[in-house]
Short mmCIF file of C-alpha atoms and ligand atoms in Angstrom, two decimals:
data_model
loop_
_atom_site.label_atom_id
_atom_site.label_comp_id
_atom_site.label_asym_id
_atom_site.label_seq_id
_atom_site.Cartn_x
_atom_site.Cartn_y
_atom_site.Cartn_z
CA UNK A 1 -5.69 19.23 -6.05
CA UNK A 2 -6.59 17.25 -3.23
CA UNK A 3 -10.06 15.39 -3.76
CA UNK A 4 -11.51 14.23 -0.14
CA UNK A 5 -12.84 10.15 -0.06
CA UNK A 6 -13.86 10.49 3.52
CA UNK A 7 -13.57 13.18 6.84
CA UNK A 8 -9.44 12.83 6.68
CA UNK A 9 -8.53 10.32 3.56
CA UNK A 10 -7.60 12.60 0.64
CA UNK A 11 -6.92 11.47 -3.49
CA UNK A 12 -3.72 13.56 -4.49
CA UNK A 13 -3.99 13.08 -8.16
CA UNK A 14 -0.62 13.30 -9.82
CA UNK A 15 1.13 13.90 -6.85
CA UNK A 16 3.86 11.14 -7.17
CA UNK A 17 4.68 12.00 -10.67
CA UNK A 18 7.75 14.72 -10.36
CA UNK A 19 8.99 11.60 -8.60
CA UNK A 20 8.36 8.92 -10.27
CA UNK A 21 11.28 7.99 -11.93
CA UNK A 22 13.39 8.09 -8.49
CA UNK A 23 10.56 5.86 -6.90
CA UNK A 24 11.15 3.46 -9.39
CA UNK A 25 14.32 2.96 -9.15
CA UNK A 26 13.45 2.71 -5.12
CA UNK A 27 11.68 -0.45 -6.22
CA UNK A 28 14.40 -1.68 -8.33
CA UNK A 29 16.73 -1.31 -5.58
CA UNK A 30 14.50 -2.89 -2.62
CA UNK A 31 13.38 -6.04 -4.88
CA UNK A 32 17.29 -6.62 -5.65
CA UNK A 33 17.64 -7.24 -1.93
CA UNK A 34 13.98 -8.70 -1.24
CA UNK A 35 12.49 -9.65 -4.23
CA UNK A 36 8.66 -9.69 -5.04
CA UNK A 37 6.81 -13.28 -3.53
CA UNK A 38 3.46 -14.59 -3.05
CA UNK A 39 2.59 -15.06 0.50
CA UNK A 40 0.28 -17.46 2.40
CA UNK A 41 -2.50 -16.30 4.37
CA UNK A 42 -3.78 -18.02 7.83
CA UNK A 43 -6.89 -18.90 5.86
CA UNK A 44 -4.95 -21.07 3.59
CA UNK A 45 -4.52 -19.26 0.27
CA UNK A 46 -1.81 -18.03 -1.40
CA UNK A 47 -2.47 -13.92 -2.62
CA UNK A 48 -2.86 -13.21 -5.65
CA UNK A 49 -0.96 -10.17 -5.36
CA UNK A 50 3.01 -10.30 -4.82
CA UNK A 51 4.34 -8.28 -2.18
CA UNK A 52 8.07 -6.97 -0.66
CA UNK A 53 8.76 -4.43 1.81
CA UNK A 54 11.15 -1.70 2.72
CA UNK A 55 12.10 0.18 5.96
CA UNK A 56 12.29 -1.37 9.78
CA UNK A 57 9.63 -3.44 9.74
CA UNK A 58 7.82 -5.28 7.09
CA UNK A 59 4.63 -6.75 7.21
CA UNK A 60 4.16 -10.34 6.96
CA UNK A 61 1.78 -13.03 6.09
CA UNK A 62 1.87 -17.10 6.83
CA UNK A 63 -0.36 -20.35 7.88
CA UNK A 64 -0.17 -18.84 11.36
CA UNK A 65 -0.99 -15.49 10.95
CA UNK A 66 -0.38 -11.93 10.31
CA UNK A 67 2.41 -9.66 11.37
CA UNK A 68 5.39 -7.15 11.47
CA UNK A 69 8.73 -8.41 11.32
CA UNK A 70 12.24 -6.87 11.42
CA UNK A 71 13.28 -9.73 9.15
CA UNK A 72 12.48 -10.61 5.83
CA UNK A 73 11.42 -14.67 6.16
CA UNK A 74 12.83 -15.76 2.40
CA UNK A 75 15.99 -13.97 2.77
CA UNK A 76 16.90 -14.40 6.14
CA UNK A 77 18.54 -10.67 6.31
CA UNK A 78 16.77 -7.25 7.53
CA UNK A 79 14.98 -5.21 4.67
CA UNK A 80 16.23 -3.19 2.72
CA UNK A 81 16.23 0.43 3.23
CA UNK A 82 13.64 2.81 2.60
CA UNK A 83 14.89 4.65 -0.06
CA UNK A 84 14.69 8.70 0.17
CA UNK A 85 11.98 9.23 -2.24
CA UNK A 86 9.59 7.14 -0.48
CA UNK A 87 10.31 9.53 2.95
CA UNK A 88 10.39 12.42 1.03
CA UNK A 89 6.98 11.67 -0.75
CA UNK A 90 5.28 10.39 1.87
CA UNK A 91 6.18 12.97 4.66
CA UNK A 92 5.02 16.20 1.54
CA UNK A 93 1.81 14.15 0.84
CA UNK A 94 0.85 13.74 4.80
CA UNK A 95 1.48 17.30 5.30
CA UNK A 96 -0.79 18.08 2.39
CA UNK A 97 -3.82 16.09 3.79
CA UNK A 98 -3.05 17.29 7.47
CA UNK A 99 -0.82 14.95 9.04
CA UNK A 100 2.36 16.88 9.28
CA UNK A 101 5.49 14.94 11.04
CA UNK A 102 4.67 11.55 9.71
CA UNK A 103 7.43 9.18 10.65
CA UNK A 104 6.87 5.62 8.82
CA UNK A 105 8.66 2.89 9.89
CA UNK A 106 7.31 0.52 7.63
CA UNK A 107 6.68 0.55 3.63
CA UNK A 108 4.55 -2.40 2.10
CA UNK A 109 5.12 -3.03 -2.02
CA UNK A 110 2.20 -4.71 -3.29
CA UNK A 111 2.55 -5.61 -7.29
CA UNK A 112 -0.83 -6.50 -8.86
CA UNK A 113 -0.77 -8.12 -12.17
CA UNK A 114 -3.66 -8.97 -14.42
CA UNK A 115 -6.67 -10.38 -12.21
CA UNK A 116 -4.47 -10.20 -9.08
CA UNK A 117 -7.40 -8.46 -6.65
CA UNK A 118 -7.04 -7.85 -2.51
CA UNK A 119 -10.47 -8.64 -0.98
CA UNK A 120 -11.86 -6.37 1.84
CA UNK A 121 -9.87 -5.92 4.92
CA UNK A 122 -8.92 -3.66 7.61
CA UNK A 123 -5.35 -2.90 8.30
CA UNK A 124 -4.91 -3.96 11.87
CA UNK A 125 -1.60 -4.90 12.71
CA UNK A 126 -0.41 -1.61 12.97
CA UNK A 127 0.60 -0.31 17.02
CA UNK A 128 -0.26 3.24 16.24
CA UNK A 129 -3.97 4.05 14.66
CA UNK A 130 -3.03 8.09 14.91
CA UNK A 131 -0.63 7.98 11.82
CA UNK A 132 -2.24 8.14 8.72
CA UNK A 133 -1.14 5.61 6.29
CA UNK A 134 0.13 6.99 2.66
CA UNK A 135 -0.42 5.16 -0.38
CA UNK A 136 1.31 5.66 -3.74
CA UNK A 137 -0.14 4.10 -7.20
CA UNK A 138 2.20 3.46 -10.20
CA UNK A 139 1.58 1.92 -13.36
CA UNK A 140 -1.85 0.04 -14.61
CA UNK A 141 -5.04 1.94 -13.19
CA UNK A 142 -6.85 0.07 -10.17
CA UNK A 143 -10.34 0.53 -9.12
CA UNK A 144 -10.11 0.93 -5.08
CA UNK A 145 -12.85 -0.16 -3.23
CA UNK A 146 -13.63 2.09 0.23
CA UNK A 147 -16.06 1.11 2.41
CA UNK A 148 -17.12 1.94 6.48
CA UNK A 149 -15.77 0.27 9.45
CA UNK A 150 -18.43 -2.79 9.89
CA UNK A 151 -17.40 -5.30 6.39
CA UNK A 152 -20.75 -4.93 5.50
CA UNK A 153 -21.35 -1.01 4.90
CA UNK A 154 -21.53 0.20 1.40
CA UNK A 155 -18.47 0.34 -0.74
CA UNK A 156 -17.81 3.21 -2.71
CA UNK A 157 -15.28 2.77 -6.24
CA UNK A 158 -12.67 5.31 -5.95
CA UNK A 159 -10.33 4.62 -9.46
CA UNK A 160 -6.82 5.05 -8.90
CA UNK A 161 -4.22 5.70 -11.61
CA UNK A 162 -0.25 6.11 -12.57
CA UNK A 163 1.21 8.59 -9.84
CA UNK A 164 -1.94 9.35 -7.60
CA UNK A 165 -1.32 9.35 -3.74
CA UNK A 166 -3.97 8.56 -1.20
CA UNK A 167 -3.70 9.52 2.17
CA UNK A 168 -6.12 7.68 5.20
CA UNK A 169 -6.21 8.52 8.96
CA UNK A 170 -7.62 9.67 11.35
CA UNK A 171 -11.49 8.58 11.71
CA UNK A 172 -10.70 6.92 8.48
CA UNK A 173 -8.06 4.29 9.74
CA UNK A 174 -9.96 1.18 10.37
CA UNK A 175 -12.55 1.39 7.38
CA UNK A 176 -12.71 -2.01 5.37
CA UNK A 177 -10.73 -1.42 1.88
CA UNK A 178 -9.90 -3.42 -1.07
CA UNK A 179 -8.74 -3.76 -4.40
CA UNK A 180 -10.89 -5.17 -7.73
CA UNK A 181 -9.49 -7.68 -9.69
CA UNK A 182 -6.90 -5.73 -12.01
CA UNK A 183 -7.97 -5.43 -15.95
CA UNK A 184 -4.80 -5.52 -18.06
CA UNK A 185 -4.45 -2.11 -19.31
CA UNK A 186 -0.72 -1.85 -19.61
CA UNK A 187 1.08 1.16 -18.88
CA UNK A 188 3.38 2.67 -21.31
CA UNK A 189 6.28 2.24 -18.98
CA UNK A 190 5.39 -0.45 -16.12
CA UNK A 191 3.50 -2.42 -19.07
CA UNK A 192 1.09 -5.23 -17.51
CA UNK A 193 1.65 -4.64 -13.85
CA UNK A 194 0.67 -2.14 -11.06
CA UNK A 195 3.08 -1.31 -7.87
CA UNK A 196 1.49 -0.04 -4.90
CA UNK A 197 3.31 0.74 -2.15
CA UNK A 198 1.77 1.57 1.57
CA UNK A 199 4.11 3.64 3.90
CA UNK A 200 2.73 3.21 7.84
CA UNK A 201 3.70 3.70 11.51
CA UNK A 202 3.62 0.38 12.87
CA UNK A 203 6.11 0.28 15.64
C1 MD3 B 1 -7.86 2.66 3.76
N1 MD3 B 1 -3.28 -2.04 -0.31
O1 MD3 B 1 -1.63 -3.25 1.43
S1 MD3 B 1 -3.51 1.01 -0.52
C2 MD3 B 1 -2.79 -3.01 1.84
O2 MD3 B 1 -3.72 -0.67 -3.50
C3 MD3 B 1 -3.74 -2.38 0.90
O3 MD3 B 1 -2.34 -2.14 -2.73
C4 MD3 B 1 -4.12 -1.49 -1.34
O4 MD3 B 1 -4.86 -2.22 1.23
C5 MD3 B 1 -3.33 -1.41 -2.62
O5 MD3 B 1 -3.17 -3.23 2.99
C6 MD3 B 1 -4.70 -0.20 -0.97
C7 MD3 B 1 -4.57 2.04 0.30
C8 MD3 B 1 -4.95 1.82 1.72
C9 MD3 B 1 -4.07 1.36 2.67
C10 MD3 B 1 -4.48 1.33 3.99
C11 MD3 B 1 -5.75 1.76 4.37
C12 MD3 B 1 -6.19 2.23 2.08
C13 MD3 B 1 -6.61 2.22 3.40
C14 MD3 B 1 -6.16 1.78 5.72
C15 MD3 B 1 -7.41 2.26 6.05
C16 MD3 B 1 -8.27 2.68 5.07
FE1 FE B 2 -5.03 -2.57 3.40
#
Protein backbone atom coordinates (compact mmCIF):
# COMPACT_ATOMS: atom_id res chain seq x y z
CA UNK A 1 0.00 0.00 0.00
CA UNK A 2 1.34 3.26 -0.55
CA UNK A 3 0.22 5.82 2.27
CA UNK A 4 0.75 9.61 0.89
CA UNK A 5 2.79 12.17 3.68
CA UNK A 6 2.52 15.05 1.31
CA UNK A 7 1.42 15.98 -2.72
CA UNK A 8 4.42 13.45 -4.05
CA UNK A 9 6.25 11.84 -0.75
CA UNK A 10 4.70 8.38 -0.31
CA UNK A 11 5.19 5.66 3.03
CA UNK A 12 5.67 2.15 1.30
CA UNK A 13 5.15 0.06 4.32
CA UNK A 14 6.96 -3.23 4.04
CA UNK A 15 8.26 -2.57 0.87
CA UNK A 16 12.01 -3.35 1.57
CA UNK A 17 11.30 -6.54 3.27
CA UNK A 18 11.48 -9.37 0.29
CA UNK A 19 14.87 -7.68 0.29
CA UNK A 20 16.06 -7.29 3.26
CA UNK A 21 18.38 -9.83 3.81
CA UNK A 22 20.37 -8.89 0.44
CA UNK A 23 20.35 -5.15 1.68
CA UNK A 24 22.01 -6.19 4.60
CA UNK A 25 24.54 -7.79 3.44
CA UNK A 26 24.88 -4.46 1.02
CA UNK A 27 25.75 -2.80 4.31
CA UNK A 28 28.06 -5.39 5.45
CA UNK A 29 29.88 -5.15 2.32
CA UNK A 30 30.06 -1.14 1.97
CA UNK A 31 31.14 -0.66 5.83
CA UNK A 32 34.05 -3.36 5.15
CA UNK A 33 35.41 -0.84 2.68
CA UNK A 34 34.11 2.50 4.47
CA UNK A 35 33.24 1.82 7.76
CA UNK A 36 30.53 3.67 9.90
CA UNK A 37 32.13 7.30 11.58
CA UNK A 38 30.90 10.24 13.32
CA UNK A 39 31.30 13.35 11.37
CA UNK A 40 31.82 17.03 12.28
CA UNK A 41 29.48 19.60 11.31
CA UNK A 42 30.49 23.41 10.31
CA UNK A 43 28.65 24.39 13.47
CA UNK A 44 31.09 22.56 15.56
CA UNK A 45 29.47 19.33 16.75
CA UNK A 46 30.11 16.03 16.18
CA UNK A 47 26.50 13.94 15.00
CA UNK A 48 25.16 11.86 16.94
CA UNK A 49 24.32 9.63 14.24
CA UNK A 50 27.20 7.57 12.34
CA UNK A 51 27.15 7.68 8.76
CA UNK A 52 29.01 5.84 5.44
CA UNK A 53 28.12 6.01 1.95
CA UNK A 54 27.95 4.01 -1.21
CA UNK A 55 27.85 4.81 -5.00
CA UNK A 56 29.80 7.87 -6.95
CA UNK A 57 29.48 10.36 -4.68
CA UNK A 58 29.08 10.47 -1.01
CA UNK A 59 27.99 13.13 1.01
CA UNK A 60 30.20 14.74 3.41
CA UNK A 61 30.35 16.74 6.51
CA UNK A 62 33.46 18.86 8.25
CA UNK A 63 34.47 22.28 10.23
CA UNK A 64 34.17 23.86 6.78
CA UNK A 65 31.15 22.71 5.51
CA UNK A 66 28.90 20.44 3.71
CA UNK A 67 29.36 18.48 0.54
CA UNK A 68 29.59 15.67 -2.14
CA UNK A 69 32.71 14.01 -2.65
CA UNK A 70 34.00 11.27 -5.00
CA UNK A 71 36.32 10.28 -2.16
CA UNK A 72 35.79 8.93 1.05
CA UNK A 73 38.04 11.48 3.54
CA UNK A 74 39.07 8.54 6.30
CA UNK A 75 39.99 6.09 3.76
CA UNK A 76 41.54 7.96 1.21
CA UNK A 77 40.01 5.51 -1.68
CA UNK A 78 36.60 6.02 -3.79
CA UNK A 79 33.41 4.38 -2.16
CA UNK A 80 32.44 1.47 -2.40
CA UNK A 81 29.95 0.32 -4.82
CA UNK A 82 26.39 0.53 -4.67
CA UNK A 83 25.42 -2.78 -4.29
CA UNK A 84 22.43 -4.17 -6.67
CA UNK A 85 19.77 -4.31 -4.15
CA UNK A 86 19.98 -0.80 -3.29
CA UNK A 87 19.41 0.06 -7.40
CA UNK A 88 17.04 -2.46 -7.68
CA UNK A 89 14.94 -1.23 -4.61
CA UNK A 90 15.20 2.11 -5.09
CA UNK A 91 14.48 2.35 -8.93
CA UNK A 92 10.81 -0.33 -8.03
CA UNK A 93 9.98 2.03 -5.10
CA UNK A 94 10.36 5.44 -7.33
CA UNK A 95 8.34 3.92 -9.96
CA UNK A 96 5.71 3.06 -7.39
CA UNK A 97 5.35 6.69 -6.06
CA UNK A 98 5.69 8.18 -9.70
CA UNK A 99 9.16 8.81 -10.40
CA UNK A 100 9.97 6.20 -12.94
CA UNK A 101 13.79 6.23 -14.37
CA UNK A 102 15.42 7.24 -11.15
CA UNK A 103 19.15 7.13 -11.60
CA UNK A 104 20.98 7.73 -8.04
CA UNK A 105 24.33 8.45 -7.99
CA UNK A 106 24.69 8.76 -4.47
CA UNK A 107 23.49 6.47 -1.36
CA UNK A 108 23.89 7.98 2.27
CA UNK A 109 23.95 5.14 5.37
CA UNK A 110 22.95 6.80 8.40
CA UNK A 111 23.07 4.29 11.66
CA UNK A 112 21.14 5.70 14.64
CA UNK A 113 21.72 4.11 17.92
CA UNK A 114 19.96 4.76 21.18
CA UNK A 115 19.35 8.68 21.59
CA UNK A 116 21.29 9.34 18.35
CA UNK A 117 18.52 12.06 16.79
CA UNK A 118 19.10 14.35 13.31
CA UNK A 119 17.64 17.82 14.02
CA UNK A 120 15.61 19.63 11.27
CA UNK A 121 17.20 20.27 8.00
CA UNK A 122 16.73 20.54 4.39
CA UNK A 123 18.72 18.47 2.04
CA UNK A 124 20.44 21.02 -0.11
CA UNK A 125 23.50 19.91 -1.51
CA UNK A 126 22.00 17.99 -4.03
CA UNK A 127 22.51 19.53 -8.10
CA UNK A 128 19.25 18.08 -9.19
CA UNK A 129 15.87 19.00 -7.03
CA UNK A 130 13.67 16.92 -9.87
CA UNK A 131 14.79 13.41 -8.54
CA UNK A 132 13.01 12.28 -5.76
CA UNK A 133 15.11 11.01 -3.01
CA UNK A 134 14.30 7.24 -1.68
CA UNK A 135 14.67 6.30 1.76
CA UNK A 136 14.85 2.78 3.22
CA UNK A 137 14.34 2.01 7.17
CA UNK A 138 15.81 -1.18 8.76
CA UNK A 139 15.91 -2.27 12.16
CA UNK A 140 14.71 -0.19 15.50
CA UNK A 141 11.46 1.95 14.68
CA UNK A 142 12.14 5.86 14.28
CA UNK A 143 9.65 8.54 14.65
CA UNK A 144 10.28 10.92 11.42
CA UNK A 145 9.55 14.31 11.81
CA UNK A 146 8.07 16.17 8.35
CA UNK A 147 7.53 19.54 8.31
CA UNK A 148 6.99 22.57 5.32
CA UNK A 149 9.64 24.40 3.58
CA UNK A 150 10.11 27.60 6.06
CA UNK A 151 11.95 25.67 9.59
CA UNK A 152 9.26 26.99 11.36
CA UNK A 153 5.94 25.36 9.81
CA UNK A 154 4.31 22.64 11.73
CA UNK A 155 5.87 19.25 11.97
CA UNK A 156 3.90 16.34 11.51
CA UNK A 157 5.26 12.60 13.29
CA UNK A 158 5.26 10.12 10.60
CA UNK A 159 6.67 6.62 12.59
CA UNK A 160 8.84 4.64 10.53
CA UNK A 161 9.63 0.94 11.08
CA UNK A 162 11.82 -2.32 9.95
CA UNK A 163 11.55 -2.44 6.00
CA UNK A 164 9.30 0.70 5.22
CA UNK A 165 10.44 2.89 2.18
CA UNK A 166 9.69 6.55 1.85
CA UNK A 167 9.81 8.25 -1.23
CA UNK A 168 10.07 12.53 -1.40
CA UNK A 169 10.10 14.75 -4.55
CA UNK A 170 8.78 16.74 -6.37
CA UNK A 171 7.01 19.83 -4.46
CA UNK A 172 8.13 17.87 -1.51
CA UNK A 173 12.03 18.15 -1.98
CA UNK A 174 13.09 21.04 0.08
CA UNK A 175 10.63 20.56 3.15
CA UNK A 176 12.58 20.72 6.60
CA UNK A 177 12.84 16.92 7.98
CA UNK A 178 14.28 15.27 10.91
CA UNK A 179 14.67 12.45 13.04
CA UNK A 180 13.61 12.15 17.10
CA UNK A 181 15.99 11.01 19.37
CA UNK A 182 15.91 7.05 18.90
CA UNK A 183 14.24 4.95 22.01
CA UNK A 184 16.04 1.62 22.31
CA UNK A 185 13.61 -0.83 21.14
CA UNK A 186 15.88 -3.46 19.72
CA UNK A 187 15.08 -5.33 16.77
CA UNK A 188 15.10 -9.00 16.75
CA UNK A 189 17.80 -9.06 14.15
CA UNK A 190 19.66 -5.50 13.97
CA UNK A 191 19.24 -5.48 17.97
CA UNK A 192 19.91 -1.78 19.39
CA UNK A 193 20.55 0.06 16.20
CA UNK A 194 18.62 1.50 13.16
CA UNK A 195 20.25 1.79 9.43
CA UNK A 196 18.82 4.24 7.21
CA UNK A 197 20.01 4.63 4.06
CA UNK A 198 19.07 7.72 1.52
CA UNK A 199 19.61 6.98 -2.27
CA UNK A 200 19.71 10.63 -4.31
CA UNK A 201 20.71 12.28 -7.63
CA UNK A 202 23.27 14.60 -6.70
CA UNK A 203 25.55 14.94 -9.64
C1 LIG B 1 12.20 14.71 3.17
N1 LIG B 1 17.90 11.09 6.93
O1 LIG B 1 20.20 11.72 5.71
S1 LIG B 1 15.53 9.83 5.45
C2 LIG B 1 19.32 12.61 5.74
O2 LIG B 1 16.02 8.67 8.64
C3 LIG B 1 18.05 12.32 6.44
O3 LIG B 1 18.15 8.93 8.36
C4 LIG B 1 16.75 10.69 7.70
O4 LIG B 1 17.24 13.17 6.55
C5 LIG B 1 16.98 9.32 8.27
O5 LIG B 1 19.44 13.71 5.19
C6 LIG B 1 15.50 10.77 6.94
C7 LIG B 1 14.22 10.62 4.70
C8 LIG B 1 14.39 11.89 3.95
C9 LIG B 1 15.49 12.17 3.17
C10 LIG B 1 15.48 13.31 2.40
C11 LIG B 1 14.39 14.17 2.39
C12 LIG B 1 13.33 12.73 3.95
C13 LIG B 1 13.30 13.87 3.18
C14 LIG B 1 14.35 15.33 1.57
C15 LIG B 1 13.23 16.13 1.57
C16 LIG B 1 12.16 15.83 2.37
FE1 LIG C 1 17.79 14.87 5.26
Amino acid sequence: GREAIGPQSFVLRSFALPYADALMQGVVDVTAQSPFRHMDTPGGYTMSVALTNCGQLGWTTDARGYRYSRIDPMTGHPWPDLPDAFLRLAQAAAAEAGFPGFAPDACLVNRYEPRSRLSLHQDKNERDYDAPIVSVSLGMPAVFLFGGNERSDKTRRVPLFHGDVVVWGGVDRLRYHGVMPMKDLPHPKLGSQRINFTLRKAG
